[in-house]
Amino acid sequence: MNAKNIFKLCVIGSLGMATLGLTLVFNATPASAHGERSQEPFLRMRTAQWYDTKWNPQKTAVNDEAMLSGKIHIAEDWPRAVVKPNRTFINVGSPSSVFTRLSSKVNGTPMFTSGPMELGGDYEYVIKLRGRLPGHHHIHPMLAVNGAGPVAGPGGWMDITGNYKDFTNPAKLLVGGTIDTETAGMAAGIFWHVLWGGLGFAWIGWFMIRPMFLIRARVLAQEGGDALLNDPVDRVVAWGVLGVTFTLIAIGFFTTDHSYPYTVPLQAGEPKIKATHLKSDLTMKVLAADYDVPGRALRMTLQVTNSGETPLRIGEFTTAGIRFLNKVGVANNLDPTYPAEIMAQDGLHMEDESPIMPGETKEVKLDSRDSLWEVQRLMDMVNDPEQRFGGLVMSWDESGNRHINSIAGAIIPVFTRAAG
Amino acid sequence: MALFRTAEIIKASKLPPEGVKLSRMIDAVYFLPIAYLGVFATFHMHFDLLAGDWDFWIDWKDRQFWVTVTPIVEVMYPGAIMYYFWTFYRQPFGATLSITGLLVGKWITVVLAWYWWANFPVNFVMPATMVSSALILDCTLLLTRSWMLTAIFGVWAFAMMFYPTQYALFGYSKQPMVVDGQLLSLADYMGFTYVRTGTPEYIRIIEVGSLRTFGGHTVWISAFFSAFVSMLVYTIWWQIGHFVGQAFFWVKGKRGVMSRKNDIMIVGTDEFAARHGTPDGVAPKLTSARTLAEGKS
């Protein structure tokens, strides 16, 4: 080995040692979310608009029931770069199956399988859960769109207490009786796996107890070797194994068929869910919008017309599951259980805070400003393939009735203070 | 009278006693760490890439795709492995070795990945077993000693016996239940109740084919179709085994010309001994691997 090779080995060895050292120095902390911030802003802001999300209760015991509920507005301005929601499923984003899902209803219709959703449609979902794995879990509602992937909704923390060993998930059968989905069919499955595996290993073992390779290869290469290796006892055993195999298959099939006389195939239908639509006395049009990158703000100018009979005040702008509120929003729509890390209670500012009077049309300058734009990585919009934004604007009348408008429009980045 | 022909076979091999002892050590080292682990690791990866989801999830085990896809994918490796073990050693356990190896890999995944890491119950991710079909395939090859007859009869039975074998394991999951006014099979409900973030419902490829005739006997139509495709696939993979299972060495002739010798088994045989002047049939003493390559021809 020459000096050059020794040097190369030293370099490789040093790199290996350095890697090992760094691995030991940096302690990996447990993941606390699901990478929802890594989803591109246009995907989060212009597909599913999540609102009224509730994690209830936030502390559950193993076997106790909990609820994940809320509403979702399918944006009219759905991005061209994302497959349309022709086959969708409202899912639960969780670290493994920490809850089991007992039922899922969307606008009152059970959603066991995926189905189409309508652009501009509004859907209320109620997902009933049962605590399974103890821990402190980050739970999201999630809209899975075939061809586009899952779109994560807002994430909230739910605690499950107790012991997993106590968990049961009873399911009532149509023909009577109840079984536990945690253990159903387990014994039969393991029995047959052990039986067939044992037979398979016995078959291989039958040939392992005799010379296997080198000797047989040498014999086979000679004249008459094939005939010599054709041992009559192997043929007898092969017939026996064939007989036993077919007999066991028949026994397994017919006893199971006898045990479960009523069966149905897997169900592959799709739910027909009727959409509802947002109601508002306001009509809104985006006249201009920019996002102030250093100021961490999305500024928009809206033309707003009130065609109702009562004055309305804007109180909230929500997009990508992140809420920006002002005093009106806090007074009317503050859910104290909503995760503080995705809500800015003083994040919405207006130049003119006067209400929009009945019949009035005016320009409204809305400024949603908070470090959440940066923390939630929505300022990465500049890297999006389409420079547009979307979201929901919520307004209230004096009686506390809510009016919701879905808005969308082109947006211009502002990179420096001077330009802004 | 001896049960086996082992003594005759050892005598015919013309190996000295120490050679016989060494060959058994080679059997042990070659078979378990190399052949078995190699097959189980590569076959497991191959199978998971082509048919993994149908095997992982209980709510993918339908009458059409599961029954069709699984035998076709599971017969591939046995085709090539059976060629190798049968052609070079007349050992009829290539299919059983492949399938049991695959199951070892599957169960490692079930226990470590699905149960221990991802916390799914084992019954929800119980794999199918095709050991019964593999035994049929191996026995057919041993009894017919013909790979073509094995492809026709053995592979046909290999695929046709898939569903009846699995029914004993998964029949319970086809029981009906009603949830929120909807009829579901227990397997559907298990797929619904155990939340899978990365595998939403619509990814399931079930019950969407056109193999539906003869009064709804979808399973058997799918099994027949699978059997025919499996026959074709088996013959292709037998030939792949032939292609990758070739062994040869280069011999330098008297005039210094290198020529390829395909029959590596000739080394140490009577023919080799006659050609090279070693009347006892034992291979000439070689000083290095290079000496073998440069042996007389």
XYZ file of C-alpha atoms in Angstrom:
717
model
C 0.000 0.000 0.000
C 1.546 3.268 -1.043
C 1.515 6.586 0.805
C -1.270 7.953 -1.374
C -3.622 5.133 -0.451
C -2.737 5.435 3.220
C -3.539 9.152 3.025
C -6.898 8.418 1.380
C -7.790 5.909 4.069
C -6.826 8.423 6.762
C -9.101 11.051 5.226
C -12.001 8.626 4.974
C -11.412 7.434 8.529
C -11.293 11.001 9.833
C -14.562 11.842 8.112
C -16.145 8.743 9.604
C -14.955 9.628 13.086
C -16.162 13.208 12.661
C -19.593 11.976 11.565
C -19.817 9.665 14.544
C -18.720 12.465 16.869
C -21.311 14.876 15.524
C -24.005 12.239 15.811
C -23.197 11.768 19.472
C -22.945 15.502 20.185
C -26.233 16.558 18.616
C -29.146 15.020 20.413
C -32.167 14.541 18.166
C -35.314 15.846 19.824
C -38.705 14.227 19.256
C -40.668 15.596 16.308
C -43.498 17.809 17.516
C -45.432 18.294 14.291
C -45.891 16.796 10.883
C -44.056 19.122 8.573
C -47.179 21.086 7.679
C -45.080 24.245 7.509
C -43.061 22.686 4.742
C -46.111 22.611 2.487
C -45.980 25.411 -0.032
C -47.990 28.564 0.820
C -50.123 28.445 -2.328
C -51.109 24.909 -1.435
C -52.111 25.874 2.093
C -53.750 29.220 1.281
C -55.718 28.412 -1.855
C -57.049 24.871 -1.537
C -58.728 24.087 1.774
C -59.696 27.005 4.012
C -60.084 25.606 7.509
C -62.116 27.400 10.155
C -63.949 26.736 13.420
C -61.632 23.798 14.105
C -62.135 22.235 17.525
C -60.216 19.556 19.409
C -62.602 18.454 22.087
C -61.749 17.585 24.791
C -58.059 18.311 24.785
C -57.431 15.676 27.423
C -58.796 12.163 26.936
C -58.262 8.831 28.660
C -57.585 5.607 26.794
C -60.940 4.194 25.566
C -62.695 7.563 26.047
C -64.182 9.392 23.113
C -63.065 12.706 21.680
C -64.115 14.852 18.747
C -62.278 16.602 15.977
C -64.628 18.956 14.206
C -64.730 22.093 12.149
C -65.500 23.510 8.749
C -63.674 23.586 5.490
C -64.195 25.865 2.535
C -62.929 24.566 -0.790
C -61.370 27.612 -2.383
C -62.885 28.912 -5.622
C -59.403 30.021 -6.651
C -58.000 26.480 -6.507
C -54.470 26.551 -7.984
C -53.962 25.305 -11.507
C -50.846 23.466 -10.333
C -52.880 21.270 -7.989
C -55.193 18.478 -9.133
C -58.841 19.428 -8.639
C -60.627 17.840 -5.651
C -62.465 15.184 -7.612
C -61.556 12.465 -5.104
C -61.010 13.657 -1.590
C -61.067 12.323 1.921
C -61.178 14.240 5.182
C -58.539 12.495 7.219
C -56.913 12.873 10.599
C -53.245 13.783 10.648
C -51.713 12.149 13.692
C -48.497 10.410 14.684
C -49.720 6.876 13.955
C -53.177 5.755 15.022
C -53.087 7.377 18.454
C -56.860 7.591 18.223
C -59.124 5.154 16.469
C -61.744 6.776 14.281
C -65.246 5.680 15.168
C -67.207 7.731 12.686
C -66.710 10.590 10.279
C -69.525 12.746 8.981
C -69.254 15.534 6.460
C -72.317 17.758 6.176
C -74.136 14.993 8.013
C -73.184 12.277 5.517
C -70.925 9.402 6.662
C -67.571 9.557 4.886
C -65.948 6.114 5.027
C -64.576 6.340 1.513
C -63.389 9.202 -0.638
C -65.631 11.328 -2.791
C -65.720 14.504 -4.857
C -65.872 17.998 -3.387
C -67.095 21.129 -5.086
C -64.978 24.225 -5.655
C -66.522 26.975 -3.584
C -68.352 24.433 -1.445
C -68.459 24.495 2.314
C -68.290 21.340 4.398
C -68.726 20.756 8.093
C -66.956 17.676 9.414
C -67.357 15.846 12.704
C -64.906 13.033 13.406
C -65.518 10.883 16.453
C -62.353 9.412 17.948
C -61.404 7.007 20.728
C -58.184 7.424 22.722
C -55.739 4.606 22.002
C -52.082 5.479 22.594
C -51.207 7.578 25.652
C -49.160 10.712 25.023
C -49.133 14.370 23.987
C -50.146 14.325 20.338
C -50.363 16.937 17.596
C -53.597 16.334 15.707
C -54.632 17.900 12.406
C -57.694 17.636 10.263
C -56.390 16.843 6.825
C -57.855 17.015 3.343
C -56.395 14.231 1.237
C -56.764 15.027 -2.463
C -56.077 12.270 -4.949
C -53.244 13.367 -7.193
C -52.318 16.345 -5.031
C -51.503 14.762 -1.694
C -52.708 15.651 1.772
C -53.342 19.273 2.744
C -52.838 19.662 6.474
C -55.265 21.766 8.456
C -54.443 23.529 11.714
C -52.736 21.362 14.299
C -53.779 21.246 17.933
C -52.505 19.292 20.896
C -54.520 16.478 22.423
C -53.441 14.461 25.437
C -54.334 10.840 26.007
C -53.834 9.419 29.474
C -53.920 5.856 30.740
C -52.421 2.603 29.577
C -52.476 1.201 26.043
C -52.899 -2.316 27.432
C -56.383 -1.323 28.569
C -57.437 -0.290 25.068
C -60.211 -2.175 23.304
C -62.059 -1.261 20.151
C -65.276 -3.303 20.087
C -67.124 -3.565 16.787
C -70.662 -4.888 16.546
C -71.256 -7.329 13.705
C -74.400 -7.358 11.594
C -75.027 -11.044 12.232
C -74.688 -10.608 15.981
C -71.790 -10.581 18.367
C -69.038 -8.103 19.032
C -65.360 -8.404 18.255
C -62.334 -6.346 19.204
C -60.552 -4.963 16.144
C -57.259 -5.075 18.058
C -57.240 -8.856 18.246
C -59.853 -10.162 15.773
C -58.539 -13.027 13.668
C -55.100 -12.833 15.234
C -55.007 -16.379 16.589
C -56.129 -17.932 13.301
C -53.644 -15.879 11.319
C -50.697 -16.765 13.518
C -51.761 -20.430 13.663
C -51.791 -20.785 9.879
C -48.571 -18.847 9.461
C -46.825 -21.103 11.979
C -48.294 -24.247 10.422
C -47.372 -23.390 6.834
C -44.010 -21.961 7.869
C -43.283 -25.129 9.822
C -44.154 -27.301 6.814
C -42.021 -25.134 4.545
C -38.995 -25.291 6.810
C -39.516 -29.041 7.272
C -39.463 -29.459 3.479
C -36.194 -27.542 3.200
C -34.817 -29.370 6.238
C -35.542 -32.703 4.547
C -32.894 -31.815 1.988
C -30.600 -29.996 4.423
C -29.870 -33.149 6.410
C -28.057 -34.516 3.376
C -25.213 -33.057 1.310
C -26.715 -30.076 -0.434
C -24.504 -28.413 -2.978
C -20.920 -29.321 -3.817
C -21.319 -33.068 -3.723
C -24.548 -33.013 -5.702
C -23.055 -30.671 -8.262
C -20.138 -33.043 -8.817
C -22.447 -36.015 -9.166
C -24.794 -34.157 -11.490
C -21.924 -33.313 -13.806
C -21.258 -36.996 -14.383
C -22.944 -39.488 -16.644
C -26.016 -40.850 -14.825
C -25.781 -38.273 -12.080
C -29.341 -37.058 -12.607
C -30.750 -40.553 -12.111
C -28.660 -41.109 -9.004
C -29.871 -37.867 -7.443
C -33.497 -38.835 -8.120
C -33.902 -40.516 -4.757
C -37.114 -42.652 -4.569
C -37.716 -41.628 -0.973
C -37.902 -37.978 -2.053
C -40.622 -38.852 -4.534
C -42.647 -40.616 -1.859
C -42.255 -37.654 0.481
C -43.206 -35.220 -2.307
C -46.458 -37.106 -2.947
C -47.121 -37.052 0.781
C -46.426 -33.319 1.061
C -48.726 -32.646 -1.904
C -51.493 -34.632 -0.234
C -51.038 -32.920 3.118
C -50.901 -29.479 1.476
C -54.123 -29.876 -0.487
C -55.839 -31.422 2.532
C -54.836 -28.573 4.829
C -55.920 -25.954 2.291
C -59.322 -27.639 2.025
C -59.699 -27.930 5.801
C -58.772 -24.268 6.300
C -61.088 -23.041 3.582
C -64.166 -25.054 4.467
C -63.938 -24.619 8.240
C -63.578 -20.853 7.786
C -66.441 -20.804 5.303
C -68.536 -22.706 7.820
C -67.539 -20.343 10.644
C -68.472 -17.204 8.704
C -71.460 -18.051 6.508
C -72.368 -14.409 5.856
C -69.703 -12.283 4.258
C -69.538 -9.181 2.084
C -66.799 -7.943 -0.233
C -64.760 -4.835 0.459
C -66.864 -1.756 -0.150
C -65.628 0.638 -2.798
C -68.385 3.202 -3.123
C -68.194 6.939 -2.745
C -70.245 9.288 -0.597
C -72.442 11.854 -2.316
C -72.008 14.873 -0.105
C -74.020 17.978 -0.846
C -72.049 21.157 -0.346
C -73.325 24.209 1.470
C -72.149 27.711 0.629
C -70.821 30.648 2.605
C -73.383 33.283 3.470
C -72.545 36.940 3.670
C -74.216 40.294 3.114
C -70.862 41.604 1.971
C -69.308 41.225 -1.437
C -65.565 41.642 -1.619
C -63.172 42.174 -4.469
C -59.405 42.262 -4.100
C -58.155 45.473 -5.715
C -54.510 45.062 -4.759
C -52.398 43.019 -2.415
C -48.769 42.752 -1.476
C -46.772 40.905 1.084
C -44.191 42.773 3.000
C -41.377 40.257 3.424
C -39.289 42.150 6.024
C -42.421 43.466 7.789
C -44.067 40.040 7.879
C -47.395 41.320 6.706
C -49.959 40.666 4.027
C -51.596 43.949 2.964
C -54.659 44.038 0.841
C -57.035 46.608 -0.534
C -60.571 45.347 -0.891
C -63.629 46.860 -2.474
C -66.430 45.945 -0.083
C -70.156 46.372 -0.614
C -72.742 45.750 2.081
C -76.010 44.630 0.509
C -77.580 43.734 3.846
C -79.619 45.698 6.316
C -77.194 45.946 9.232
C -73.760 47.528 9.628
C -70.928 45.005 9.513
C -67.426 45.128 10.987
C -64.506 43.030 9.709
C -62.939 41.062 12.568
C -60.844 38.201 11.218
C -58.747 37.083 8.289
C -57.874 33.395 8.262
C -55.742 31.474 5.792
C -53.856 28.185 5.942
C -55.465 27.538 9.317
C -53.781 30.649 10.778
C -56.016 33.293 12.271
C -55.446 37.070 12.358
C -57.951 38.885 14.568
C -58.699 42.406 15.726
C -60.892 43.548 18.622
C -64.088 42.705 16.723
C -62.851 39.208 16.000
C -61.671 38.670 19.574
C -65.031 39.820 20.938
C -67.049 37.575 18.637
C -64.935 34.590 17.725
C -62.149 34.005 20.218
C -61.931 30.322 21.064
C -59.590 30.125 24.066
C -58.785 26.509 23.249
C -57.562 27.345 19.752
C -53.774 26.803 19.630
C -52.076 30.103 20.464
C -49.183 29.312 18.134
C -51.407 29.672 15.075
C -53.495 32.647 16.138
C -52.572 36.366 16.271
C -55.094 38.116 18.526
C -53.861 41.543 17.483
C -52.799 40.588 13.997
C -55.413 42.370 11.888
C -55.263 46.113 11.313
C -57.452 48.461 9.288
C -56.941 52.086 8.349
C -60.629 52.822 8.776
C -62.267 50.781 11.506
C -65.731 52.163 10.980
C -68.431 49.629 10.053
C -69.530 49.083 6.498
C -72.989 50.539 6.418
C -75.951 48.968 4.583
C -75.775 49.862 0.911
C -72.277 51.288 1.266
C -69.384 50.444 -1.048
C -65.936 51.395 0.125
C -62.304 50.541 -0.138
C -60.965 48.757 2.903
C -57.254 48.419 3.592
C -56.573 45.280 5.603
C -53.180 44.578 7.074
C -52.598 41.153 8.616
C -49.290 41.589 10.375
C -47.564 39.123 12.672
C -44.408 37.066 12.964
C -46.646 34.052 12.211
C -46.144 34.774 8.517
C -42.488 34.012 9.057
C -42.836 31.278 11.685
C -45.413 29.402 9.604
C -43.254 29.897 6.497
C -46.011 31.584 4.498
C -43.580 34.300 3.413
C -42.084 31.689 1.108
C -44.827 32.639 -1.347
C -42.179 34.172 -3.539
C -41.078 30.652 -4.396
C -44.575 29.591 -5.433
C -45.401 28.838 -9.052
C -48.343 31.247 -8.964
C -48.220 34.531 -7.045
C -51.712 34.579 -5.635
C -53.165 34.392 -2.173
C -56.491 33.327 -0.715
C -58.322 33.271 2.582
C -61.517 33.932 4.455
C -62.585 37.334 5.764
C -65.087 37.260 8.635
C -67.386 40.113 9.611
C -69.980 40.541 12.342
C -73.055 42.614 12.848
C -74.106 44.130 16.150
C -76.050 40.985 17.068
C -72.984 38.781 16.626
C -74.097 37.173 13.372
C -71.130 36.130 11.304
C -70.682 36.765 7.594
C -67.850 34.981 5.772
C -66.325 35.912 2.425
C -63.802 33.894 0.488
C -61.266 36.160 -1.194
C -58.400 35.572 -3.579
C -56.214 37.679 -5.764
C -52.829 38.368 -7.244
C -50.126 39.449 -4.859
C -46.839 41.305 -5.248
C -43.832 40.798 -3.006
C -42.164 43.769 -1.316
C -38.589 42.858 -0.542
C -37.290 46.076 1.040
C -38.634 48.762 3.337
C -37.888 51.451 0.777
C -39.909 49.708 -1.903
C -42.807 49.207 0.488
C -31.324 -50.646 4.075
C -30.525 -46.929 4.195
C -33.316 -44.411 3.913
C -31.403 -42.177 1.534
C -28.953 -42.706 -1.288
C -26.493 -40.432 0.470
C -23.677 -42.994 0.660
C -23.920 -43.763 -3.068
C -24.012 -40.093 -3.930
C -20.963 -39.294 -1.805
C -19.095 -42.196 -3.376
C -20.007 -41.019 -6.837
C -18.736 -37.553 -6.025
C -15.230 -39.029 -5.644
C -14.424 -36.608 -2.880
C -12.069 -37.752 -0.138
C -13.501 -37.788 3.429
C -12.015 -34.405 4.234
C -13.591 -33.074 1.046
C -16.983 -34.400 2.111
C -16.588 -32.765 5.506
C -15.575 -29.503 3.890
C -18.527 -29.644 1.504
C -20.926 -29.815 4.462
C -19.283 -26.739 5.937
C -19.723 -25.020 2.592
C -23.381 -26.108 2.639
C -23.884 -24.411 5.996
C -22.035 -21.221 5.152
C -23.433 -20.919 1.669
C -27.006 -21.857 2.390
C -27.914 -19.846 5.462
C -25.911 -16.620 5.460
C -25.603 -16.230 1.714
C -28.392 -17.957 -0.188
C -31.200 -17.686 2.364
C -30.554 -14.197 3.674
C -29.783 -12.920 0.191
C -33.028 -14.283 -1.185
C -35.151 -13.062 1.703
C -33.716 -9.559 1.600
C -33.968 -9.035 -2.148
C -37.251 -10.873 -2.645
C -38.829 -8.939 0.209
C -37.852 -5.634 -1.359
C -38.986 -6.813 -4.792
C -42.346 -7.941 -3.441
C -43.008 -4.836 -1.363
C -42.349 -2.592 -4.328
C -44.714 -4.490 -6.617
C -47.459 -5.778 -4.341
C -46.702 -4.361 -0.901
C -49.920 -2.517 -0.119
C -52.122 -5.497 -0.955
C -50.130 -7.460 1.550
C -49.762 -4.817 4.264
C -53.360 -3.773 4.792
C -56.359 -5.899 5.531
C -58.640 -3.468 3.676
C -56.694 -4.017 0.430
C -57.344 -7.755 0.345
C -60.110 -7.719 -2.254
C -61.468 -10.266 -4.717
C -59.755 -8.868 -7.775
C -56.410 -7.140 -7.430
C -55.105 -8.928 -4.351
C -55.944 -12.308 -5.859
C -54.476 -11.318 -9.216
C -51.370 -9.410 -8.264
C -49.959 -11.422 -5.371
C -49.361 -14.802 -7.098
C -47.944 -13.095 -10.191
C -45.401 -11.200 -8.106
C -44.673 -14.073 -5.740
C -43.907 -16.535 -8.537
C -41.149 -14.384 -10.026
C -38.293 -15.067 -7.627
C -39.163 -18.748 -7.230
C -38.827 -19.082 -11.023
C -35.240 -17.882 -11.034
C -34.246 -19.494 -7.737
C -35.752 -22.836 -8.752
C -33.758 -22.740 -11.982
C -30.551 -22.247 -10.037
C -31.077 -24.884 -7.361
C -32.537 -27.431 -9.759
C -30.135 -27.018 -12.657
C -26.949 -27.022 -10.634
C -27.862 -29.226 -7.654
C -31.196 -30.941 -8.427
C -32.508 -29.446 -5.207
C -36.316 -29.052 -5.276
C -36.758 -26.378 -2.632
C -36.225 -23.159 -4.587
C -39.837 -21.981 -4.291
C -40.170 -22.884 -0.620
C -36.874 -21.213 0.146
C -37.999 -18.047 -1.654
C -41.428 -17.882 -0.082
C -40.348 -18.736 3.456
C -37.544 -16.210 3.048
C -40.078 -13.626 1.942
C -42.203 -14.428 4.983
C -39.249 -14.009 7.322
C -38.785 -10.532 5.847
C -42.494 -9.788 6.039
C -42.723 -10.777 9.687
C -39.682 -8.729 10.611
C -41.468 -5.768 9.005
C -44.776 -6.543 10.678
C -43.278 -6.785 14.142
C -40.640 -4.066 13.994
C -42.121 -1.524 11.563
C -45.876 -1.885 11.742
C -46.422 -3.054 15.305
C -43.474 -1.737 17.315
C -42.765 1.480 15.412
C -46.107 2.500 13.889
C -48.359 0.929 16.553
C -50.777 -0.852 14.234
C -52.257 -4.083 15.582
C -50.722 -7.175 13.995
C -54.035 -8.482 12.636
C -54.474 -5.241 10.676
C -51.157 -5.779 8.849
C -51.103 -9.596 8.784
C -49.332 -10.783 5.617
C -50.622 -13.510 3.318
C -48.759 -16.809 3.176
C -47.981 -18.706 -0.022
C -45.916 -21.494 1.539
C -48.635 -23.963 0.559
C -48.384 -22.859 -3.064
C -44.578 -23.018 -2.904
C -44.689 -26.599 -1.621
C -46.953 -27.522 -4.529
C -44.528 -25.885 -6.948
C -41.462 -27.631 -5.535
C -43.147 -31.011 -5.365
C -44.322 -30.648 -8.964
C -40.781 -29.963 -10.125
C -39.410 -32.887 -8.156
C -42.051 -35.287 -9.455
C -42.138 -34.165 -13.091
C -38.442 -33.180 -13.307
C -39.583 -30.802 -16.030
C -39.684 -27.050 -15.674
C -42.230 -26.770 -18.477
C -44.654 -29.183 -16.807
C -44.009 -27.345 -13.562
C -44.907 -24.087 -15.277
C -48.129 -25.555 -16.631
C -49.412 -27.584 -13.680
C -47.420 -26.402 -10.685
C -47.737 -22.693 -11.329
C -51.404 -23.062 -12.151
C -51.974 -24.675 -8.767
C -49.639 -22.113 -7.175
C -51.970 -19.281 -8.164
C -55.276 -21.141 -7.831
C -54.556 -22.223 -4.257
C -53.779 -18.666 -3.172
C -57.275 -17.571 -2.227
C -58.409 -20.794 -0.489
C -55.236 -20.730 1.595
C -55.707 -17.099 2.602
C -59.372 -17.540 3.385
C -58.457 -19.394 6.558
C -56.460 -16.362 7.679
C -58.658 -13.515 6.504
C -62.181 -14.956 6.153
C -63.206 -13.339 9.439
C -62.545 -9.875 8.016
C -65.320 -10.242 5.426
C -68.049 -10.299 8.086
C -70.583 -7.510 7.603
C -71.248 -4.690 10.036
C -73.241 -1.485 9.991
C -71.690 1.827 11.003
C -73.655 5.063 10.766
C -76.212 3.327 8.570
C -73.597 2.100 6.089
C -72.829 -1.539 5.351
C -69.123 -2.269 5.645
C -67.027 -5.371 5.890
C -64.987 -5.660 9.063
C -61.858 -5.120 6.928
C -63.288 -1.843 5.590
C -64.003 -0.711 9.112
C -60.522 -1.608 10.328
C -59.049 0.397 7.471
C -61.245 3.289 8.518
C -60.778 3.067 12.262
C -56.974 2.839 12.258
C -55.927 6.269 11.060
C -53.277 6.214 8.329
C -52.152 9.711 7.540
C -49.960 8.845 4.591
C -52.258 6.316 2.990
C -55.643 7.940 2.528
C -58.566 5.821 1.515
C -58.495 6.701 -2.170
C -55.104 5.094 -2.670
C -56.718 1.659 -2.261
C -56.791 -0.174 -5.581
C -59.665 -2.567 -5.042
C -62.708 -3.775 -6.924
C -62.123 -1.566 -9.936
C -61.358 -4.156 -12.588
C -63.525 -5.764 -15.232
C -63.002 -9.374 -14.127
C -66.671 -9.772 -13.277
C -68.608 -12.529 -14.988
C -70.107 -15.923 -14.262
C -72.573 -14.839 -11.646
C -70.282 -12.768 -9.522
C -67.616 -15.422 -8.946
C -65.026 -12.725 -9.139
C -62.445 -14.520 -7.020
C -62.149 -17.512 -9.331
C -62.083 -15.430 -12.487
C -59.271 -13.389 -10.973
C -57.475 -16.535 -9.819
C -57.677 -18.088 -13.309
C -56.368 -14.917 -14.879
C -53.619 -14.736 -12.287
C -52.693 -18.376 -12.944
C -52.264 -17.840 -16.670
C -50.174 -14.725 -16.212
C -48.174 -16.479 -13.493
C -47.327 -19.309 -15.927
C -45.915 -16.823 -18.384
C -44.092 -14.893 -15.670
C -42.625 -18.099 -14.254
C -41.143 -19.127 -17.574
C -39.668 -15.660 -18.053
C -38.092 -15.710 -14.611
C -36.821 -19.263 -15.126
C -34.987 -17.883 -18.163
C -33.772 -14.917 -16.100
C -32.389 -17.485 -13.674
C -30.700 -19.162 -16.627
C -29.262 -15.855 -17.805
C -27.862 -14.718 -14.471
C -27.050 -18.246 -13.307
C -24.431 -18.877 -15.969
C -20.949 -19.738 -14.748
C -17.818 -20.128 -16.824
C -14.120 -19.700 -16.700
C -11.413 -18.814 -19.157
C -8.767 -21.297 -20.160
C -5.489 -20.488 -21.844
C -4.721 -23.036 -24.563
C -1.364 -24.402 -25.676
C -1.003 -21.626 -28.204
C -1.799 -18.993 -25.606
C -5.341 -18.361 -26.866
C -7.959 -17.740 -24.158
C -11.195 -19.675 -24.622
C -14.394 -19.658 -22.571
C -15.466 -22.880 -20.837
C -19.109 -22.901 -19.804
C -19.025 -26.201 -17.944
C -17.365 -25.301 -14.680
C -18.530 -28.570 -13.145
C -16.095 -30.436 -15.316
C -13.310 -29.528 -12.924
C -12.454 -32.608 -10.871
C -14.543 -35.027 -12.915
C -13.450 -38.099 -14.858
C -13.607 -36.160 -18.083
C -11.474 -33.391 -16.691
C -9.058 -35.911 -15.220
C -8.791 -37.776 -18.501
C -8.155 -34.601 -20.362
C -5.595 -33.367 -17.892
C -3.909 -36.597 -16.997
C -5.088 -37.150 -13.449
C -6.473 -40.719 -13.517
C -8.006 -40.685 -10.042
C -10.390 -37.979 -11.101
C -9.197 -35.543 -8.493
C -8.579 -32.070 -9.801
C -4.926 -31.147 -10.299
C -3.433 -29.401 -7.311
C -3.820 -25.711 -7.924
C -1.509 -23.127 -6.489
C -3.817 -20.181 -7.049
C -7.022 -19.114 -8.716
C -4.977 -17.839 -11.589
C -3.562 -21.314 -12.135
C -7.079 -22.621 -12.697
C -7.786 -19.951 -15.252
C -4.604 -20.794 -17.067
C -5.029 -24.570 -16.920
C -4.365 -26.753 -19.936
C -7.166 -27.446 -22.323
